Short mmCIF file of C-alpha atoms in Angstrom, two decimals:
data_model
loop_
_atom_site.label_atom_id
_atom_site.label_comp_id
_atom_site.label_asym_id
_atom_site.label_seq_id
_atom_site.Cartn_x
_atom_site.Cartn_y
_atom_site.Cartn_z
CA MET A 57 0.00 0.00 0.00
CA THR A 58 1.35 3.44 -0.92
CA ARG A 59 1.97 6.07 1.73
CA SER A 60 -0.93 8.20 0.48
CA ARG A 61 -3.37 5.28 0.59
CA ALA A 62 -2.12 4.23 4.03
CA THR A 63 -2.72 7.77 5.22
CA LEU A 64 -6.24 7.83 3.79
CA ALA A 65 -7.12 4.40 5.19
CA THR A 66 -5.90 5.13 8.73
CA CYS A 67 -7.45 8.59 8.88
CA SER A 68 -10.71 7.23 7.50
CA GLY A 69 -10.75 4.64 10.28
CA ALA A 70 -10.29 7.39 12.85
CA HIS A 71 -13.07 9.37 11.19
CA ILE A 72 -15.44 6.40 11.35
CA LEU A 73 -14.89 6.13 15.10
CA HIS A 74 -14.96 9.82 16.02
CA ASP A 75 -17.97 10.77 13.91
CA GLY A 76 -19.78 7.76 15.32
CA LEU A 77 -19.03 8.99 18.84
CA THR A 78 -20.09 12.53 18.02
CA ASP A 79 -23.31 11.88 16.12
CA VAL A 80 -24.63 9.05 18.27
CA LEU A 81 -25.55 11.88 20.64
CA TYR A 82 -28.37 12.82 18.26
CA VAL A 83 -29.89 9.40 19.02
CA LEU A 84 -29.09 9.50 22.72
CA LEU A 85 -30.36 13.01 23.47
CA PRO A 86 -34.11 12.28 23.15
CA VAL A 87 -33.70 9.23 25.43
CA ILE A 88 -31.54 11.17 27.90
CA ALA A 89 -34.17 13.93 27.89
CA GLN A 90 -36.85 11.43 28.89
CA THR A 91 -34.62 9.80 31.51
CA PHE A 92 -33.79 13.05 33.29
CA GLY A 93 -36.84 15.17 32.34
CA LEU A 94 -34.86 17.75 30.35
CA ASN A 95 -36.39 20.49 28.18
CA TYR A 96 -35.33 21.63 24.69
CA ALA A 97 -33.04 24.35 26.03
CA GLN A 98 -31.21 21.88 28.27
CA ILE A 99 -30.81 19.45 25.36
CA GLY A 100 -29.40 22.26 23.25
CA PHE A 101 -27.04 23.19 26.07
CA ILE A 102 -25.80 19.59 26.40
CA ARG A 103 -25.09 19.41 22.68
CA SER A 104 -23.41 22.79 22.86
CA ALA A 105 -21.11 21.59 25.66
CA ASN A 106 -19.83 18.85 23.37
CA LYS A 107 -19.50 21.27 20.45
CA ALA A 108 -17.77 23.84 22.68
CA ALA A 109 -14.97 21.40 23.39
CA LEU A 110 -14.66 20.71 19.67
CA ALA A 111 -14.52 24.43 18.94
CA VAL A 112 -11.99 25.31 21.64
CA PHE A 113 -9.46 22.53 21.10
CA GLN A 114 -9.30 22.05 17.32
CA LEU A 115 -7.08 25.07 16.79
CA PRO A 116 -4.61 24.13 19.56
CA ALA A 117 -4.53 20.60 18.10
CA GLY A 118 -3.49 21.99 14.72
CA LEU A 119 -0.78 24.13 16.30
CA LEU A 120 0.53 21.36 18.52
CA ALA A 121 0.79 19.04 15.51
CA GLU A 122 3.53 21.28 14.12
CA ARG A 123 5.63 20.55 17.19
CA TYR A 124 4.71 17.00 18.18
CA GLY A 125 3.29 15.50 14.98
CA GLU A 126 -0.22 14.24 14.29
CA ARG A 127 0.27 10.62 15.36
CA SER A 128 0.62 11.01 19.13
CA LEU A 129 -2.04 13.71 19.33
CA LEU A 130 -4.59 11.67 17.40
CA ALA A 131 -4.07 8.70 19.72
CA LEU A 132 -4.33 10.92 22.80
CA GLY A 133 -7.54 12.55 21.57
CA THR A 134 -9.13 9.19 20.75
CA ALA A 135 -8.40 7.88 24.25
CA CYS A 136 -9.85 11.07 25.78
CA ALA A 137 -13.07 10.69 23.77
CA GLY A 138 -13.39 7.13 25.03
CA ILE A 139 -13.00 8.26 28.64
CA GLY A 140 -15.80 10.78 28.10
CA PHE A 141 -18.23 8.11 26.94
CA VAL A 142 -17.37 5.82 29.85
CA ALA A 143 -18.11 8.77 32.17
CA LEU A 144 -21.40 9.41 30.33
CA GLY A 145 -22.55 5.91 31.23
CA PHE A 146 -22.08 6.75 34.93
CA ALA A 147 -23.70 10.22 34.70
CA SER A 148 -26.48 10.80 37.22
CA GLY A 149 -27.80 14.19 36.16
CA PHE A 150 -27.60 17.24 33.93
CA VAL A 151 -24.24 18.59 35.15
CA ALA A 152 -22.54 15.18 34.99
CA ILE A 153 -23.75 14.74 31.40
CA LEU A 154 -22.35 18.16 30.48
CA VAL A 155 -18.92 17.31 31.91
CA ALA A 156 -18.78 13.85 30.29
CA LEU A 157 -19.70 15.15 26.85
CA PHE A 158 -17.29 18.06 27.16
CA ILE A 159 -14.49 15.54 27.76
CA ALA A 160 -15.65 13.46 24.80
CA GLY A 161 -15.75 16.56 22.59
CA LEU A 162 -12.27 17.58 23.73
CA GLY A 163 -10.90 14.24 22.55
CA SER A 164 -12.72 14.32 19.23
CA ALA A 165 -11.43 17.84 18.56
CA PHE A 166 -8.05 16.38 17.58
CA GLN A 167 -9.29 14.14 14.79
CA HIS A 168 -10.59 16.49 12.08
CA PRO A 169 -7.72 18.98 11.72
CA LEU A 170 -5.00 16.33 12.09
CA SER A 171 -6.53 13.80 9.70
CA SER A 172 -7.46 16.44 7.13
CA SER A 173 -3.95 17.85 7.26
CA MET A 174 -2.32 14.44 6.75
CA ILE A 175 -4.58 13.66 3.80
CA SER A 176 -4.09 17.09 2.19
CA ASN A 177 -0.33 16.68 2.39
CA ALA A 178 -0.54 13.11 1.07
CA TYR A 179 -2.56 14.30 -1.98
CA PRO A 180 -0.89 17.61 -2.96
CA VAL A 181 -3.09 18.50 -5.98
CA ASP A 182 -4.59 15.69 -8.05
CA GLY A 183 -7.29 13.73 -6.30
CA ARG A 184 -7.33 15.77 -3.10
CA ARG A 185 -11.06 16.52 -3.25
CA ILE A 186 -11.80 12.88 -4.04
CA ALA A 187 -9.57 11.73 -1.16
CA LEU A 188 -11.19 14.14 1.30
CA GLY A 189 -14.62 13.17 -0.04
CA THR A 190 -13.76 9.53 0.68
CA TYR A 191 -12.55 10.53 4.14
CA ASN A 192 -15.81 12.39 4.75
CA PHE A 193 -17.76 9.38 3.49
CA ALA A 194 -15.97 7.22 6.07
CA GLY A 195 -17.16 9.57 8.81
CA ASP A 196 -20.75 8.99 7.78
CA VAL A 197 -20.18 5.24 7.87
CA GLY A 198 -19.46 5.76 11.55
CA LYS A 199 -22.48 8.00 12.00
CA VAL A 200 -24.86 5.52 10.42
CA GLY A 201 -23.29 2.43 11.97
CA VAL A 202 -22.99 3.61 15.56
CA ALA A 203 -26.26 5.55 15.57
CA SER A 204 -28.16 2.65 14.01
CA LEU A 205 -26.71 0.20 16.53
CA PHE A 206 -27.73 2.42 19.43
CA SER A 207 -31.20 2.93 17.93
CA VAL A 208 -31.75 -0.81 17.58
CA LEU A 209 -30.50 -1.55 21.11
CA ILE A 210 -32.67 1.17 22.66
CA ALA A 211 -35.73 0.13 20.62
CA ALA A 212 -35.15 -3.44 21.84
CA GLY A 213 -35.44 -2.22 25.42
CA MET A 214 -31.78 -1.97 26.43
CA GLY A 215 -30.78 1.00 28.54
CA TRP A 216 -28.50 3.60 26.95
CA GLN A 217 -25.83 3.56 29.69
CA ALA A 218 -24.21 0.17 28.96
CA PRO A 219 -23.78 0.78 25.19
CA ALA A 220 -22.30 4.20 25.95
CA MET A 221 -19.68 2.74 28.29
CA ALA A 222 -18.86 -0.11 25.89
CA THR A 223 -18.34 2.40 23.08
CA GLY A 224 -15.93 4.33 25.29
CA VAL A 225 -13.87 1.22 25.97
CA VAL A 226 -13.70 0.48 22.22
CA ALA A 227 -12.44 4.02 21.60
CA MET A 228 -9.64 3.66 24.14
CA ALA A 229 -8.53 0.42 22.50
CA ALA A 230 -8.70 2.07 19.07
CA ALA A 231 -6.33 4.81 20.26
CA VAL A 232 -3.59 2.21 20.69
CA ILE A 233 -4.36 0.65 17.30
CA PHE A 234 -4.26 3.99 15.46
CA TYR A 235 -0.93 4.86 17.02
CA ALA A 236 0.58 1.50 16.05
CA LEU A 237 -0.70 1.72 12.45
CA LEU A 238 0.56 5.25 11.95
CA ARG A 239 3.92 4.44 13.49
CA SER A 240 4.42 1.35 11.32
CA ALA A 241 3.62 3.39 8.21
CA GLY A 242 5.83 6.30 9.28
CA ILE A 243 2.85 8.67 9.22
CA GLY A 244 2.18 11.61 11.53
CA ASN A 245 5.69 12.92 12.18
CA ARG A 246 6.42 16.62 11.91
CA PRO A 247 7.31 17.28 8.24
CA PRO A 248 11.01 18.11 7.58
CA ARG A 249 9.95 21.24 5.68
CA LEU A 250 8.10 22.47 8.75
CA ARG A 251 11.13 21.95 10.98
CA SER A 252 13.19 24.12 8.66
CA SER A 253 10.46 26.73 8.38
CA VAL A 254 9.97 26.95 12.12
CA ALA A 255 13.69 27.18 12.75
CA GLU A 256 14.17 29.99 10.25
CA HIS A 257 10.99 31.98 10.54
CA GLY A 258 9.21 30.93 13.73
CA ASN A 259 5.69 29.56 13.66
CA GLY A 260 3.62 32.74 13.38
CA GLY A 261 1.03 33.46 10.71
CA TRP A 262 -1.61 31.28 9.13
CA GLY A 263 0.08 30.61 5.80
CA LEU A 264 -2.88 31.79 3.72
CA SER A 265 -1.90 32.01 0.06
CA ASN A 266 -5.41 33.32 -0.79
CA ARG A 267 -6.78 35.19 2.21
CA GLU A 268 -10.10 36.21 0.63
CA GLY A 269 -10.69 32.66 -0.58
CA PHE A 270 -10.10 31.27 2.90
CA ILE A 271 -12.45 33.83 4.46
CA ALA A 272 -15.17 33.02 1.92
CA LEU A 273 -14.79 29.28 2.57
CA THR A 274 -14.97 29.89 6.30
CA ALA A 275 -18.11 32.03 5.99
CA ILE A 276 -19.88 29.25 4.11
CA GLU A 277 -18.63 26.72 6.68
CA ILE A 278 -20.23 28.84 9.42
CA VAL A 279 -23.64 28.64 7.76
CA ASP A 280 -23.28 24.97 6.83
CA SER A 281 -22.11 23.85 10.28
CA SER A 282 -24.82 25.85 12.08
CA MET A 283 -27.57 24.47 9.87
CA ARG A 284 -26.36 20.87 10.05
CA SER A 285 -25.83 20.82 13.82
CA ALA A 286 -29.19 22.43 14.58
CA PHE A 287 -31.14 20.28 12.13
CA LEU A 288 -29.66 16.99 13.35
CA THR A 289 -30.20 17.97 16.98
CA PHE A 290 -33.94 18.52 16.51
CA VAL A 291 -35.00 16.34 13.56
CA ALA A 292 -35.95 13.45 15.87
CA PHE A 293 -38.13 15.85 17.86
CA LEU A 294 -39.76 16.99 14.61
CA MET A 295 -40.61 13.39 13.72
CA LEU A 296 -42.05 12.84 17.22
CA ALA A 297 -44.19 15.97 16.77
CA LYS A 298 -45.53 14.44 13.56
CA GLY A 299 -46.75 11.45 15.56
CA LEU A 300 -44.18 8.86 14.51
CA PRO A 301 -43.33 6.12 17.05
CA GLU A 302 -40.28 6.76 19.22
CA GLY A 303 -38.29 3.94 17.60
CA TRP A 304 -38.88 5.43 14.15
CA ALA A 305 -38.06 8.94 15.32
CA LEU A 306 -34.75 7.79 16.81
CA MET A 307 -33.80 6.42 13.38
CA SER A 308 -34.20 9.89 11.82
CA VAL A 309 -30.54 10.80 12.21
CA PRO A 310 -29.23 7.46 10.88
CA LEU A 311 -31.55 7.83 7.87
CA ALA A 312 -30.30 11.35 7.16
CA ALA A 313 -26.72 10.18 7.69
CA ALA A 314 -27.25 7.33 5.23
CA GLY A 315 -28.05 9.89 2.57
CA GLY A 316 -25.15 11.98 3.83
CA MET A 317 -22.77 9.11 3.15
CA ALA A 318 -23.65 9.19 -0.52
CA GLY A 319 -23.61 12.99 -0.52
CA LYS A 320 -20.10 13.32 0.88
CA LEU A 321 -18.66 10.76 -1.51
CA ALA A 322 -20.52 12.07 -4.56
CA CYS A 323 -19.79 15.74 -3.82
CA GLY A 324 -16.07 15.02 -3.60
CA PHE A 325 -16.19 13.74 -7.18
CA LEU A 326 -18.56 16.51 -8.30
CA ALA A 327 -16.33 19.24 -6.84
CA GLU A 328 -13.34 17.70 -8.62
CA ARG A 329 -15.28 17.59 -11.91
CA PHE A 330 -17.44 20.75 -11.84
CA GLY A 331 -15.69 22.87 -9.22
CA PRO A 332 -16.48 23.59 -5.56
CA VAL A 333 -18.62 26.69 -6.13
CA ARG A 334 -21.28 24.99 -8.25
CA THR A 335 -21.33 21.99 -5.94
CA ILE A 336 -21.79 24.10 -2.82
CA ALA A 337 -24.53 26.24 -4.36
CA VAL A 338 -26.55 23.21 -5.44
CA THR A 339 -26.23 21.35 -2.13
CA GLN A 340 -27.12 24.37 0.01
CA ALA A 341 -30.17 25.28 -2.07
CA THR A 342 -31.35 21.67 -2.17
CA CYS A 343 -30.92 21.31 1.57
CA ALA A 344 -32.95 24.44 2.38
CA ALA A 345 -35.79 23.30 0.11
CA GLY A 346 -35.71 19.78 1.55
CA ILE A 347 -35.94 20.98 5.14
CA VAL A 348 -39.01 23.09 4.28
CA ALA A 349 -40.58 20.03 2.65
CA LEU A 350 -39.98 17.97 5.80
CA VAL A 351 -42.04 20.41 7.85
CA TYR A 352 -45.06 20.46 5.53
CA LEU A 353 -45.17 16.83 4.44
CA PRO A 354 -47.12 14.29 6.53
CA GLY A 355 -45.15 12.08 8.90
CA LEU A 356 -44.41 9.06 6.74
CA SER A 357 -43.65 11.09 3.61
CA ALA A 358 -41.28 13.33 5.58
CA TYR A 359 -39.59 10.26 7.03
CA VAL A 360 -38.98 8.80 3.57
CA LEU A 361 -37.49 12.12 2.41
CA LEU A 362 -34.83 12.17 5.15
CA PRO A 363 -32.08 10.35 3.19
CA LEU A 364 -32.42 12.82 0.30
CA VAL A 365 -32.18 15.77 2.68
CA GLY A 366 -29.16 14.13 4.29
CA LEU A 367 -27.47 13.83 0.88
CA ALA A 368 -27.48 17.62 0.47
CA LEU A 369 -27.02 18.30 4.19
CA ASN A 370 -23.64 16.58 4.38
CA GLY A 371 -22.45 16.97 0.80
CA THR A 372 -21.32 20.58 1.13
CA SER A 373 -18.52 19.71 3.52
CA SER A 374 -16.59 17.61 0.98
CA ALA A 375 -16.38 20.57 -1.40
CA LEU A 376 -15.37 22.93 1.41
CA TYR A 377 -12.68 20.75 2.98
CA GLY A 378 -11.21 19.83 -0.39
CA THR A 379 -10.74 23.50 -1.26
CA VAL A 380 -8.96 24.62 1.93
CA GLY A 381 -5.67 23.20 0.63
CA ASP A 382 -5.98 25.41 -2.48
CA VAL A 383 -5.71 28.60 -0.41
CA VAL A 384 -3.09 27.60 2.20
CA GLU A 385 0.67 27.05 2.06
CA PRO A 386 1.59 23.37 2.60
CA GLU A 387 3.67 23.88 5.76
CA LYS A 388 0.75 25.55 7.56
CA VAL A 389 -2.06 23.15 6.61
CA SER A 390 -2.52 21.78 10.16
CA ARG A 391 -3.10 25.18 11.73
CA ALA A 392 -5.29 26.36 8.82
CA PHE A 393 -7.54 23.32 9.18
CA GLY A 394 -7.54 23.86 12.95
CA LEU A 395 -8.73 27.45 12.45
CA PHE A 396 -11.29 26.40 9.82
CA TYR A 397 -12.80 23.66 11.97
CA THR A 398 -12.74 25.84 15.08
CA VAL A 399 -14.83 28.56 13.46
CA GLY A 400 -17.34 26.03 12.11
CA SER A 401 -17.54 24.16 15.41
CA SER A 402 -18.07 27.42 17.31
CA CYS A 403 -21.25 27.90 15.32
CA GLY A 404 -22.14 24.32 16.12
CA VAL A 405 -21.98 25.34 19.77
CA ILE A 406 -24.24 28.34 19.42
CA ALA A 407 -26.80 26.96 16.95
CA PRO A 408 -28.29 24.06 19.01
CA LEU A 409 -28.55 26.26 22.08
CA ALA A 410 -30.11 29.19 20.21
CA TYR A 411 -32.55 27.04 18.28
CA GLY A 412 -33.38 25.08 21.45
CA VAL A 413 -34.41 28.29 23.20
CA LEU A 414 -36.40 29.28 20.11
CA ALA A 415 -38.15 25.88 20.00
CA ASP A 416 -39.31 26.31 23.60
CA GLN A 417 -40.93 29.60 22.56
CA VAL A 418 -42.39 28.97 19.08
CA GLY A 419 -42.48 25.19 18.68
CA ILE A 420 -40.35 22.68 16.84
CA GLU A 421 -41.86 23.11 13.34
CA THR A 422 -41.36 26.88 13.21
CA THR A 423 -37.82 26.42 14.49
CA VAL A 424 -36.95 23.96 11.73
CA LEU A 425 -38.35 26.40 9.15
CA CYS A 426 -36.04 29.08 10.58
CA ILE A 427 -33.07 26.76 10.05
CA ALA A 428 -33.99 26.45 6.37
CA ALA A 429 -34.57 30.19 6.00
CA VAL A 430 -31.13 31.11 7.39
CA THR A 431 -29.48 28.67 4.97
CA ALA A 432 -31.32 30.16 1.99
CA VAL A 433 -30.51 33.75 2.97
CA PHE A 434 -26.77 33.08 2.82
CA LEU A 435 -26.74 31.36 -0.59
CA PRO A 436 -25.22 34.47 -2.28
CA ALA A 437 -21.99 33.77 -0.36
CA THR A 438 -21.17 31.25 -3.09
CA LEU A 439 -20.79 34.17 -5.52
CA TRP A 440 -18.19 35.68 -3.20
CA LEU A 441 -16.34 32.37 -3.16
CA LYS A 442 -16.44 32.18 -6.97
CA ARG A 443 -14.89 35.64 -7.28
CA SER A 444 -12.19 34.97 -4.70
CA LEU A 445 -11.09 31.67 -6.20
CA GLY A 446 -11.14 32.86 -9.80
CA PRO A 447 -11.91 30.61 -12.80
CA LYS A 448 -10.08 27.67 -11.17
CA PRO A 449 -8.93 27.20 -7.55
CA ARG A 450 -5.25 28.05 -7.32
CA PRO A 451 -3.35 25.04 -5.93
CA ALA A 452 -1.08 25.77 -2.99
CA PHE A 453 0.87 22.52 -3.47
CA GLY A 454 2.70 22.78 -6.74
#
């Protein structure tokens, strides 16, 4: 196996695990709410605690990778996420849940910037969007697999605590496996070019070769991350409001993620073929329209539509992530991805909390319509991205 393929395979495995850990919360939250009698605002606050850890620690992870390398940090973060889920299984109330999920989010914060950086460096120009689309697809495999498993176990009458603790133990074991695989392949060390650069010039600056392009990408990531996090937090509640059985409603997120799997993989190829701007515009517009349709369609019809909404919901990210490397110098990719993910995750902190408060005031259906409206309002940002990138994205690795 070539070094680039080994990098993609190992990072995709890490993505499967971490996205499974992160998005299984969308299945667990309605059950946790019933167990502890929590309201929408409290659910939003719990999700925001997890997202806050992701937002705060992704940037430091990217900076630390320049000094210590990605390998050790990825293993450390994976073990930390596992500890958080073991603690969640022992949680006895609202505050304990907040702390456990903050720890889990802290650990998962390491995975995205470090894995994306390793893949971007392994695929300098040709095939980068396809590689990152494949990596994103792997994340949705984890989302669908772990969330579906939890949904089935809970629907079968098993309590949520034991599966949560078992998942945490698996994550801690995976940390050791990831470290061993990366070490045997010689992946995750600090690049020689970076050592020279740091020695000569220090480690300041973000290495943006196209500042306006990076800002435009980040602005779209803000909208996309806010919309996705808020929608997935409350879609199960929307299905419950439509009168669907609890077991069906809990499968809402896995259904949307199943469509998202296809969306992330397909949009990586589409962005490579037709360009990121067209791909992003189509997915964002389709997603906004699909969310509106979910609100107005009857329960079963809305449920069937979920995979198609998920396709557009998750597809945008492949085009965004695959374009970051076009506007950043190669020796600063880790910190640029850390900054990019931090900004997006910060919105993922605010959005569930804000929309949770709104849902308590105006109801779940009106809240979901607001999510779609905000997405549609910011569609013109794709024109800004088109102008900043020019006719073709300028490669930073050449």
